[in-house]
Amino acid sequence: IGTYREDEVSPDSLFGKMLSKQEARDASQVHVPPLDINAIEKLVSYTLRMSRRLIRPLADAVLSKTDGNTSFVVQFLVSLCDEGLLLYDDKRQSWSWDLDHIRTREISDDIVDLFTAKIKSLDADARGVLTMAAYLGSAFRESTLQVFLSESLACSEGMSASDITTRPTTPTAEPVISKRSVKRKNSLNLSVGVDVKGIAKKLEKNGLIMSEGVGSCSRYKFSHDQIQQAAYKLTPEVDRPLMHLHIGRMLLKDAEIHSKVDKDVFLIVDQSNRGKSLIHEAKE
């Protein structure tokens, strides 16, 4: 079972050719259209615990602003709460909304812009951790974030961009910091004492990531691929190769220390490839 966006798949692409073969084998396909007004009314009614008759004007406005894009609908409702346009009245024990302001509210037709605005509203530490996670892919381990934070801290003191592009031929077997909190400022400009686990819980509560696994095996994935894209694009394009190379080198160093290169090889190579234009030593 797989999902894809029709407007993002070219017939000449590898995936497009695979789809053609599947169609020839009578594979079942289900077209998923945008939500219609009936579905949006049900969603809003269920979410607010109010009758469809009462929420119908709000549902109409939501459809008008989102064109029925499922993720857009959900994020739009969340943004209305964040901006005080959709409020819960404790005394009346019901929801109220400012329909005029909702109807006139300017909103981008690109869901990435909505996610970007939400990410930018986070505090600097949460934004930095989410951006760092976006470099690692759609799914990532908490332990990987910890390694990167620790190594970023070690490399941030007196290291310039030119220093990062010249990796030592013999890595030093320094112990990797394994504490939950980083005690000083690092190269991502995260505050002293940043708690990765605590921030991950905050990001999960905000609906930006989802957890998989517990304890030392904690894994997370972005709730939507467009969230990862929005977080990744917060870094200027010109700076991305340097960050990828930095990540690749730090992960390689940690993997060499803990004898787990075979386990992390694909992640390391992927990161290094994205920054290969900055690699100048033949050995590396």
PDB file of C-alpha atoms in Angstrom:
ATOM      1  CA  ILE A   1       0.000   0.000   0.000  1.00  0.00           C
ATOM      2  CA  GLY A   2       1.404   3.394  -0.928  1.00  0.00           C
ATOM      3  CA  THR A   3       0.287   6.972  -1.405  1.00  0.00           C
ATOM      4  CA  TYR A   4       1.445   9.693  -3.770  1.00  0.00           C
ATOM      5  CA  ARG A   5       0.399  13.041  -5.225  1.00  0.00           C
ATOM      6  CA  GLU A   6      -0.569  12.751  -8.873  1.00  0.00           C
ATOM      7  CA  ASP A   7       0.785  16.188  -9.790  1.00  0.00           C
ATOM      8  CA  GLU A   8       4.225  15.259  -8.418  1.00  0.00           C
ATOM      9  CA  VAL A   9       4.769  12.040 -10.392  1.00  0.00           C
ATOM     10  CA  SER A  10       6.033  12.175 -13.968  1.00  0.00           C
ATOM     11  CA  PRO A  11       5.179   9.220 -16.257  1.00  0.00           C
ATOM     12  CA  ASP A  12       8.869   9.054 -17.182  1.00  0.00           C
ATOM     13  CA  SER A  13      10.054   8.871 -13.579  1.00  0.00           C
ATOM     14  CA  LEU A  14      11.030   5.578 -11.945  1.00  0.00           C
ATOM     15  CA  PHE A  15       7.919   5.685  -9.757  1.00  0.00           C
ATOM     16  CA  GLY A  16       5.722   6.616 -12.726  1.00  0.00           C
ATOM     17  CA  LYS A  17       6.981   3.604 -14.680  1.00  0.00           C
ATOM     18  CA  MET A  18       6.348   1.375 -11.684  1.00  0.00           C
ATOM     19  CA  LEU A  19       2.761   2.637 -11.508  1.00  0.00           C
ATOM     20  CA  SER A  20       2.249   1.794 -15.174  1.00  0.00           C
ATOM     21  CA  LYS A  21       3.409  -1.764 -14.523  1.00  0.00           C
ATOM     22  CA  GLN A  22       1.097  -2.047 -11.518  1.00  0.00           C
ATOM     23  CA  GLU A  23      -1.872  -0.845 -13.579  1.00  0.00           C
ATOM     24  CA  ALA A  24      -1.078  -3.525 -16.153  1.00  0.00           C
ATOM     25  CA  ARG A  25      -1.320  -6.094 -13.339  1.00  0.00           C
ATOM     26  CA  ASP A  26      -4.780  -4.836 -12.342  1.00  0.00           C
ATOM     27  CA  ALA A  27      -3.563  -3.313  -9.092  1.00  0.00           C
ATOM     28  CA  SER A  28      -6.301  -1.407  -7.287  1.00  0.00           C
ATOM     29  CA  GLN A  29      -6.081   2.371  -7.108  1.00  0.00           C
ATOM     30  CA  VAL A  30      -8.172   4.670  -4.951  1.00  0.00           C
ATOM     31  CA  HIS A  31      -8.371   8.334  -5.897  1.00  0.00           C
ATOM     32  CA  VAL A  32      -8.545  10.492  -2.769  1.00  0.00           C
ATOM     33  CA  PRO A  33     -10.225  13.824  -3.591  1.00  0.00           C
ATOM     34  CA  PRO A  34     -10.244  16.929  -1.367  1.00  0.00           C
ATOM     35  CA  LEU A  35     -12.788  17.017   1.434  1.00  0.00           C
ATOM     36  CA  ASP A  36     -16.224  18.305   0.431  1.00  0.00           C
ATOM     37  CA  ILE A  37     -18.453  20.487   2.600  1.00  0.00           C
ATOM     38  CA  ASN A  38     -20.205  17.443   4.057  1.00  0.00           C
ATOM     39  CA  ALA A  39     -16.912  15.920   5.241  1.00  0.00           C
ATOM     40  CA  ILE A  40     -15.650  19.243   6.615  1.00  0.00           C
ATOM     41  CA  GLU A  41     -18.888  19.785   8.534  1.00  0.00           C
ATOM     42  CA  LYS A  42     -18.504  16.323  10.096  1.00  0.00           C
ATOM     43  CA  LEU A  43     -14.846  16.993  10.964  1.00  0.00           C
ATOM     44  CA  VAL A  44     -15.497  20.421  12.528  1.00  0.00           C
ATOM     45  CA  SER A  45     -18.605  19.189  14.342  1.00  0.00           C
ATOM     46  CA  TYR A  46     -16.715  16.234  15.824  1.00  0.00           C
ATOM     47  CA  THR A  47     -13.692  18.368  16.748  1.00  0.00           C
ATOM     48  CA  LEU A  48     -15.670  21.116  18.489  1.00  0.00           C
ATOM     49  CA  ARG A  49     -18.342  18.767  19.879  1.00  0.00           C
ATOM     50  CA  MET A  50     -21.065  20.973  18.422  1.00  0.00           C
ATOM     51  CA  SER A  51     -23.989  20.273  16.114  1.00  0.00           C
ATOM     52  CA  ARG A  52     -23.496  20.598  12.384  1.00  0.00           C
ATOM     53  CA  ARG A  53     -26.216  23.243  12.281  1.00  0.00           C
ATOM     54  CA  LEU A  54     -24.191  25.520  14.581  1.00  0.00           C
ATOM     55  CA  ILE A  55     -20.814  25.056  12.905  1.00  0.00           C
ATOM     56  CA  ARG A  56     -22.049  25.223   9.289  1.00  0.00           C
ATOM     57  CA  PRO A  57     -20.963  28.885   8.701  1.00  0.00           C
ATOM     58  CA  LEU A  58     -17.504  28.093  10.105  1.00  0.00           C
ATOM     59  CA  ALA A  59     -17.227  24.966   7.950  1.00  0.00           C
ATOM     60  CA  ASP A  60     -18.115  27.024   4.860  1.00  0.00           C
ATOM     61  CA  ALA A  61     -15.319  29.482   5.677  1.00  0.00           C
ATOM     62  CA  VAL A  62     -12.844  26.635   6.248  1.00  0.00           C
ATOM     63  CA  LEU A  63     -13.682  25.087   2.877  1.00  0.00           C
ATOM     64  CA  SER A  64     -13.328  28.465   1.166  1.00  0.00           C
ATOM     65  CA  LYS A  65      -9.872  29.012   2.677  1.00  0.00           C
ATOM     66  CA  THR A  66      -8.433  25.499   2.260  1.00  0.00           C
ATOM     67  CA  ASP A  67     -10.140  24.046  -0.849  1.00  0.00           C
ATOM     68  CA  GLY A  68     -10.704  20.883   1.178  1.00  0.00           C
ATOM     69  CA  ASN A  69      -7.026  19.894   1.516  1.00  0.00           C
ATOM     70  CA  THR A  70      -7.166  17.541   4.510  1.00  0.00           C
ATOM     71  CA  SER A  71      -3.921  18.619   6.182  1.00  0.00           C
ATOM     72  CA  PHE A  72      -4.650  22.246   5.343  1.00  0.00           C
ATOM     73  CA  VAL A  73      -8.081  22.007   7.022  1.00  0.00           C
ATOM     74  CA  VAL A  74      -6.611  20.660  10.262  1.00  0.00           C
ATOM     75  CA  GLN A  75      -3.717  23.144  10.365  1.00  0.00           C
ATOM     76  CA  PHE A  76      -6.036  26.034   9.503  1.00  0.00           C
ATOM     77  CA  LEU A  77      -8.274  25.212  12.476  1.00  0.00           C
ATOM     78  CA  VAL A  78      -5.209  25.006  14.736  1.00  0.00           C
ATOM     79  CA  SER A  79      -3.971  28.374  13.447  1.00  0.00           C
ATOM     80  CA  LEU A  80      -7.360  29.936  14.186  1.00  0.00           C
ATOM     81  CA  CYS A  81      -7.020  28.778  17.803  1.00  0.00           C
ATOM     82  CA  ASP A  82      -3.448  30.070  18.005  1.00  0.00           C
ATOM     83  CA  GLU A  83      -4.539  33.483  16.737  1.00  0.00           C
ATOM     84  CA  GLY A  84      -7.572  33.752  19.025  1.00  0.00           C
ATOM     85  CA  LEU A  85     -10.119  33.586  16.210  1.00  0.00           C
ATOM     86  CA  LEU A  86     -11.474  30.280  17.512  1.00  0.00           C
ATOM     87  CA  LEU A  87     -11.943  30.267  21.283  1.00  0.00           C
ATOM     88  CA  TYR A  88     -13.398  28.004  23.936  1.00  0.00           C
ATOM     89  CA  ASP A  89     -15.764  29.712  26.390  1.00  0.00           C
ATOM     90  CA  ASP A  90     -15.434  28.042  29.801  1.00  0.00           C
ATOM     91  CA  LYS A  91     -18.621  29.607  31.147  1.00  0.00           C
ATOM     92  CA  ARG A  92     -20.790  28.586  28.229  1.00  0.00           C
ATOM     93  CA  GLN A  93     -18.783  25.388  27.703  1.00  0.00           C
ATOM     94  CA  SER A  94     -18.813  25.848  23.962  1.00  0.00           C
ATOM     95  CA  TRP A  95     -16.711  27.250  21.145  1.00  0.00           C
ATOM     96  CA  SER A  96     -17.079  30.673  19.559  1.00  0.00           C
ATOM     97  CA  TRP A  97     -15.384  32.215  16.542  1.00  0.00           C
ATOM     98  CA  ASP A  98     -14.968  35.521  14.758  1.00  0.00           C
ATOM     99  CA  LEU A  99     -16.454  34.653  11.384  1.00  0.00           C
ATOM    100  CA  ASP A 100     -15.854  38.073   9.787  1.00  0.00           C
ATOM    101  CA  HIS A 101     -12.148  38.045  10.630  1.00  0.00           C
ATOM    102  CA  ILE A 102     -11.818  34.410   9.514  1.00  0.00           C
ATOM    103  CA  ARG A 103     -13.389  35.208   6.150  1.00  0.00           C
ATOM    104  CA  THR A 104     -11.154  38.238   5.572  1.00  0.00           C
ATOM    105  CA  ARG A 105      -8.001  36.637   6.964  1.00  0.00           C
ATOM    106  CA  GLU A 106      -5.261  36.426   4.362  1.00  0.00           C
ATOM    107  CA  ILE A 107      -3.915  32.924   3.925  1.00  0.00           C
ATOM    108  CA  SER A 108      -1.440  31.444   1.478  1.00  0.00           C
ATOM    109  CA  ASP A 109      -2.683  28.805  -0.923  1.00  0.00           C
ATOM    110  CA  ASP A 110       0.467  26.795  -0.132  1.00  0.00           C
ATOM    111  CA  ILE A 111       0.317  24.576   2.937  1.00  0.00           C
ATOM    112  CA  VAL A 112       4.109  24.877   3.316  1.00  0.00           C
ATOM    113  CA  ASP A 113       3.651  28.577   4.104  1.00  0.00           C
ATOM    114  CA  LEU A 114       1.186  27.683   6.866  1.00  0.00           C
ATOM    115  CA  PHE A 115       3.614  25.186   8.371  1.00  0.00           C
ATOM    116  CA  THR A 116       6.479  27.679   8.047  1.00  0.00           C
ATOM    117  CA  ALA A 117       4.521  30.306   9.974  1.00  0.00           C
ATOM    118  CA  LYS A 118       3.792  27.761  12.705  1.00  0.00           C
ATOM    119  CA  ILE A 119       7.453  26.728  12.949  1.00  0.00           C
ATOM    120  CA  LYS A 120       8.614  30.338  13.086  1.00  0.00           C
ATOM    121  CA  SER A 121       6.279  30.932  16.035  1.00  0.00           C
ATOM    122  CA  LEU A 122       8.206  28.327  18.080  1.00  0.00           C
ATOM    123  CA  ASP A 123      10.934  29.395  20.485  1.00  0.00           C
ATOM    124  CA  ALA A 124      14.484  29.380  19.124  1.00  0.00           C
ATOM    125  CA  ASP A 125      15.453  26.043  20.721  1.00  0.00           C
ATOM    126  CA  ALA A 126      12.424  24.142  19.414  1.00  0.00           C
ATOM    127  CA  ARG A 127      12.863  25.707  15.986  1.00  0.00           C
ATOM    128  CA  GLY A 128      16.551  24.776  15.945  1.00  0.00           C
ATOM    129  CA  VAL A 129      15.936  21.147  16.933  1.00  0.00           C
ATOM    130  CA  LEU A 130      13.157  20.790  14.339  1.00  0.00           C
ATOM    131  CA  THR A 131      15.379  22.286  11.629  1.00  0.00           C
ATOM    132  CA  MET A 132      18.198  19.930  12.581  1.00  0.00           C
ATOM    133  CA  ALA A 133      15.804  16.960  12.434  1.00  0.00           C
ATOM    134  CA  ALA A 134      14.691  18.017   8.947  1.00  0.00           C
ATOM    135  CA  TYR A 135      18.267  17.507   7.731  1.00  0.00           C
ATOM    136  CA  LEU A 136      18.161  13.893   8.907  1.00  0.00           C
ATOM    137  CA  GLY A 137      15.082  12.929   6.892  1.00  0.00           C
ATOM    138  CA  SER A 138      11.416  12.159   7.401  1.00  0.00           C
ATOM    139  CA  ALA A 139      12.223   9.943  10.408  1.00  0.00           C
ATOM    140  CA  PHE A 140      14.991  10.258  12.959  1.00  0.00           C
ATOM    141  CA  ARG A 141      16.242   8.894  16.269  1.00  0.00           C
ATOM    142  CA  GLU A 142      16.522  10.952  19.421  1.00  0.00           C
ATOM    143  CA  SER A 143      19.988   9.489  19.944  1.00  0.00           C
ATOM    144  CA  THR A 144      21.065  10.869  16.548  1.00  0.00           C
ATOM    145  CA  LEU A 145      19.949  14.353  17.532  1.00  0.00           C
ATOM    146  CA  GLN A 146      21.897  14.003  20.764  1.00  0.00           C
ATOM    147  CA  VAL A 147      25.071  13.059  18.873  1.00  0.00           C
ATOM    148  CA  PHE A 148      24.729  15.977  16.513  1.00  0.00           C
ATOM    149  CA  LEU A 149      24.060  18.443  19.304  1.00  0.00           C
ATOM    150  CA  SER A 150      26.995  17.189  21.290  1.00  0.00           C
ATOM    151  CA  GLU A 151      29.372  17.303  18.336  1.00  0.00           C
ATOM    152  CA  SER A 152      28.055  20.683  17.222  1.00  0.00           C
ATOM    153  CA  LEU A 153      28.911  21.962  20.683  1.00  0.00           C
ATOM    154  CA  ALA A 154      32.432  20.581  20.450  1.00  0.00           C
ATOM    155  CA  CYS A 155      32.967  22.058  16.996  1.00  0.00           C
ATOM    156  CA  SER A 156      31.330  25.430  17.622  1.00  0.00           C
ATOM    157  CA  GLU A 157      34.134  26.890  19.711  1.00  0.00           C
ATOM    158  CA  GLY A 158      36.467  28.688  17.348  1.00  0.00           C
ATOM    159  CA  MET A 159      35.544  26.738  14.213  1.00  0.00           C
ATOM    160  CA  SER A 160      34.784  28.611  11.001  1.00  0.00           C
ATOM    161  CA  ALA A 161      33.150  27.388   7.807  1.00  0.00           C
ATOM    162  CA  SER A 162      36.563  26.851   6.215  1.00  0.00           C
ATOM    163  CA  ASP A 163      37.588  24.713   9.179  1.00  0.00           C
ATOM    164  CA  ILE A 164      34.568  22.468   8.709  1.00  0.00           C
ATOM    165  CA  THR A 165      35.507  21.764   5.086  1.00  0.00           C
ATOM    166  CA  THR A 166      38.885  20.314   6.095  1.00  0.00           C
ATOM    167  CA  ARG A 167      38.361  17.121   8.049  1.00  0.00           C
ATOM    168  CA  PRO A 168      41.339  15.645   9.936  1.00  0.00           C
ATOM    169  CA  THR A 169      42.696  12.489   8.298  1.00  0.00           C
ATOM    170  CA  THR A 170      42.768  10.736  11.677  1.00  0.00           C
ATOM    171  CA  PRO A 171      39.663  11.237  13.804  1.00  0.00           C
ATOM    172  CA  THR A 172      40.261  11.775  17.494  1.00  0.00           C
ATOM    173  CA  ALA A 173      38.520   9.286  19.726  1.00  0.00           C
ATOM    174  CA  GLU A 174      36.842  11.824  21.960  1.00  0.00           C
ATOM    175  CA  PRO A 175      33.953  10.572  24.073  1.00  0.00           C
ATOM    176  CA  VAL A 176      30.603  11.724  22.739  1.00  0.00           C
ATOM    177  CA  ILE A 177      28.498  13.707  25.210  1.00  0.00           C
ATOM    178  CA  SER A 178      25.536  11.544  26.144  1.00  0.00           C
ATOM    179  CA  LYS A 179      23.706  13.838  28.558  1.00  0.00           C
ATOM    180  CA  ARG A 180      20.154  14.876  27.805  1.00  0.00           C
ATOM    181  CA  SER A 181      21.042  18.552  28.096  1.00  0.00           C
ATOM    182  CA  VAL A 182      23.736  20.567  26.326  1.00  0.00           C
ATOM    183  CA  LYS A 183      25.481  22.889  28.752  1.00  0.00           C
ATOM    184  CA  ARG A 184      26.841  25.608  26.467  1.00  0.00           C
ATOM    185  CA  LYS A 185      25.942  27.444  23.266  1.00  0.00           C
ATOM    186  CA  ASN A 186      26.351  25.312  20.148  1.00  0.00           C
ATOM    187  CA  SER A 187      26.685  25.969  16.427  1.00  0.00           C
ATOM    188  CA  LEU A 188      22.915  25.902  15.959  1.00  0.00           C
ATOM    189  CA  ASN A 189      22.663  28.766  18.457  1.00  0.00           C
ATOM    190  CA  LEU A 190      20.594  26.631  20.849  1.00  0.00           C
ATOM    191  CA  SER A 191      20.378  27.976  24.369  1.00  0.00           C
ATOM    192  CA  VAL A 192      22.389  26.673  27.291  1.00  0.00           C
ATOM    193  CA  GLY A 193      20.769  23.591  28.828  1.00  0.00           C
ATOM    194  CA  VAL A 194      18.550  22.693  25.857  1.00  0.00           C
ATOM    195  CA  ASP A 195      16.674  19.450  26.555  1.00  0.00           C
ATOM    196  CA  VAL A 196      16.179  17.506  23.337  1.00  0.00           C
ATOM    197  CA  LYS A 197      13.720  15.041  24.857  1.00  0.00           C
ATOM    198  CA  GLY A 198      11.629  17.837  26.364  1.00  0.00           C
ATOM    199  CA  ILE A 199      11.613  19.786  23.107  1.00  0.00           C
ATOM    200  CA  ALA A 200      10.624  16.659  21.183  1.00  0.00           C
ATOM    201  CA  LYS A 201       7.608  16.259  23.456  1.00  0.00           C
ATOM    202  CA  LYS A 202       6.691  19.909  22.837  1.00  0.00           C
ATOM    203  CA  LEU A 203       6.962  19.449  19.064  1.00  0.00           C
ATOM    204  CA  GLU A 204       4.831  16.318  19.326  1.00  0.00           C
ATOM    205  CA  LYS A 205       2.193  18.183  21.323  1.00  0.00           C
ATOM    206  CA  ASN A 206       2.125  20.831  18.582  1.00  0.00           C
ATOM    207  CA  GLY A 207       1.417  18.130  16.017  1.00  0.00           C
ATOM    208  CA  LEU A 208       4.679  18.652  14.115  1.00  0.00           C
ATOM    209  CA  ILE A 209       6.228  15.236  14.821  1.00  0.00           C
ATOM    210  CA  MET A 210       5.025  11.830  16.042  1.00  0.00           C
ATOM    211  CA  SER A 211       6.852   9.450  18.359  1.00  0.00           C
ATOM    212  CA  GLU A 212       7.773   5.845  17.626  1.00  0.00           C
ATOM    213  CA  GLY A 213       9.437   3.681  20.275  1.00  0.00           C
ATOM    214  CA  VAL A 214      10.427   4.558  23.840  1.00  0.00           C
ATOM    215  CA  GLY A 215      13.489   5.042  26.005  1.00  0.00           C
ATOM    216  CA  SER A 216      16.894   4.837  24.341  1.00  0.00           C
ATOM    217  CA  CYS A 217      15.160   3.620  21.153  1.00  0.00           C
ATOM    218  CA  SER A 218      12.966   6.731  20.850  1.00  0.00           C
ATOM    219  CA  ARG A 219      12.246   7.518  17.245  1.00  0.00           C
ATOM    220  CA  TYR A 220      10.236  10.312  15.704  1.00  0.00           C
ATOM    221  CA  LYS A 221       8.866  11.143  12.294  1.00  0.00           C
ATOM    222  CA  PHE A 222       7.430  14.314  10.846  1.00  0.00           C
ATOM    223  CA  SER A 223       3.634  14.347  10.935  1.00  0.00           C
ATOM    224  CA  HIS A 224       3.583  15.506   7.316  1.00  0.00           C
ATOM    225  CA  ASP A 225       6.266  15.619   4.647  1.00  0.00           C
ATOM    226  CA  GLN A 226       5.468  19.290   4.058  1.00  0.00           C
ATOM    227  CA  ILE A 227       6.404  20.027   7.688  1.00  0.00           C
ATOM    228  CA  GLN A 228       9.856  18.585   7.056  1.00  0.00           C
ATOM    229  CA  GLN A 229      10.110  20.638   3.875  1.00  0.00           C
ATOM    230  CA  ALA A 230       9.106  23.829   5.691  1.00  0.00           C
ATOM    231  CA  ALA A 231      11.652  23.241   8.489  1.00  0.00           C
ATOM    232  CA  TYR A 232      14.395  22.377   5.992  1.00  0.00           C
ATOM    233  CA  LYS A 233      13.796  25.547   3.984  1.00  0.00           C
ATOM    234  CA  LEU A 234      14.361  27.743   7.022  1.00  0.00           C
ATOM    235  CA  THR A 235      18.072  27.363   6.247  1.00  0.00           C
ATOM    236  CA  PRO A 236      19.201  29.386   3.195  1.00  0.00           C
ATOM    237  CA  GLU A 237      19.901  27.082   0.254  1.00  0.00           C
ATOM    238  CA  VAL A 238      23.520  28.224   0.011  1.00  0.00           C
ATOM    239  CA  ASP A 239      24.188  27.061   3.591  1.00  0.00           C
ATOM    240  CA  ARG A 240      22.628  23.590   3.324  1.00  0.00           C
ATOM    241  CA  PRO A 241      25.577  21.667   1.818  1.00  0.00           C
ATOM    242  CA  LEU A 242      27.838  22.851   4.648  1.00  0.00           C
ATOM    243  CA  MET A 243      25.370  21.696   7.284  1.00  0.00           C
ATOM    244  CA  HIS A 244      24.900  18.307   5.589  1.00  0.00           C
ATOM    245  CA  LEU A 245      28.667  17.802   5.433  1.00  0.00           C
ATOM    246  CA  HIS A 246      28.971  18.826   9.072  1.00  0.00           C
ATOM    247  CA  ILE A 247      26.292  16.273  10.036  1.00  0.00           C
ATOM    248  CA  GLY A 248      27.910  13.525   7.960  1.00  0.00           C
ATOM    249  CA  ARG A 249      31.302  14.061   9.568  1.00  0.00           C
ATOM    250  CA  MET A 250      29.918  14.144  13.088  1.00  0.00           C
ATOM    251  CA  LEU A 251      27.871  10.983  12.575  1.00  0.00           C
ATOM    252  CA  LEU A 252      30.862   9.222  11.020  1.00  0.00           C
ATOM    253  CA  LYS A 253      33.055  10.187  13.939  1.00  0.00           C
ATOM    254  CA  ASP A 254      30.506   8.875  16.424  1.00  0.00           C
ATOM    255  CA  ALA A 255      30.004   5.680  14.394  1.00  0.00           C
ATOM    256  CA  GLU A 256      33.764   5.047  14.301  1.00  0.00           C
ATOM    257  CA  ILE A 257      34.035   5.531  18.061  1.00  0.00           C
ATOM    258  CA  HIS A 258      31.163   3.154  18.785  1.00  0.00           C
ATOM    259  CA  SER A 259      31.946   0.653  15.992  1.00  0.00           C
ATOM    260  CA  LYS A 260      28.601   1.107  14.252  1.00  0.00           C
ATOM    261  CA  VAL A 261      29.614   2.397  10.823  1.00  0.00           C
ATOM    262  CA  ASP A 262      27.845  -0.532   9.137  1.00  0.00           C
ATOM    263  CA  LYS A 263      24.622   0.341  10.943  1.00  0.00           C
ATOM    264  CA  ASP A 264      24.653   4.059  10.042  1.00  0.00           C
ATOM    265  CA  VAL A 265      26.447   3.903   6.697  1.00  0.00           C
ATOM    266  CA  PHE A 266      23.486   4.935   4.526  1.00  0.00           C
ATOM    267  CA  LEU A 267      22.670   7.974   6.677  1.00  0.00           C
ATOM    268  CA  ILE A 268      26.339   9.002   6.780  1.00  0.00           C
ATOM    269  CA  VAL A 269      26.841   8.625   3.025  1.00  0.00           C
ATOM    270  CA  ASP A 270      23.603  10.453   2.243  1.00  0.00           C
ATOM    271  CA  GLN A 271      24.633  13.425   4.385  1.00  0.00           C
ATOM    272  CA  SER A 272      28.170  13.454   2.951  1.00  0.00           C
ATOM    273  CA  ASN A 273      26.892  13.301  -0.636  1.00  0.00           C
ATOM    274  CA  ARG A 274      24.734  16.364  -0.047  1.00  0.00           C
ATOM    275  CA  GLY A 275      27.846  18.292   0.962  1.00  0.00           C
ATOM    276  CA  LYS A 276      30.363  16.690  -1.402  1.00  0.00           C
ATOM    277  CA  SER A 277      31.036  19.969  -3.238  1.00  0.00           C
ATOM    278  CA  LEU A 278      32.854  21.112  -0.092  1.00  0.00           C
ATOM    279  CA  ILE A 279      35.064  18.005   0.220  1.00  0.00           C
ATOM    280  CA  HIS A 280      38.596  18.687  -1.036  1.00  0.00           C
ATOM    281  CA  GLU A 281      40.700  15.841   0.396  1.00  0.00           C
ATOM    282  CA  ALA A 282      40.989  12.705  -1.741  1.00  0.00           C
ATOM    283  CA  LYS A 283      41.023  10.429   1.321  1.00  0.00           C
ATOM    284  CA  GLU A 284      37.715  11.732   2.558  1.00  0.00           C
TER     285      GLU A 284
END
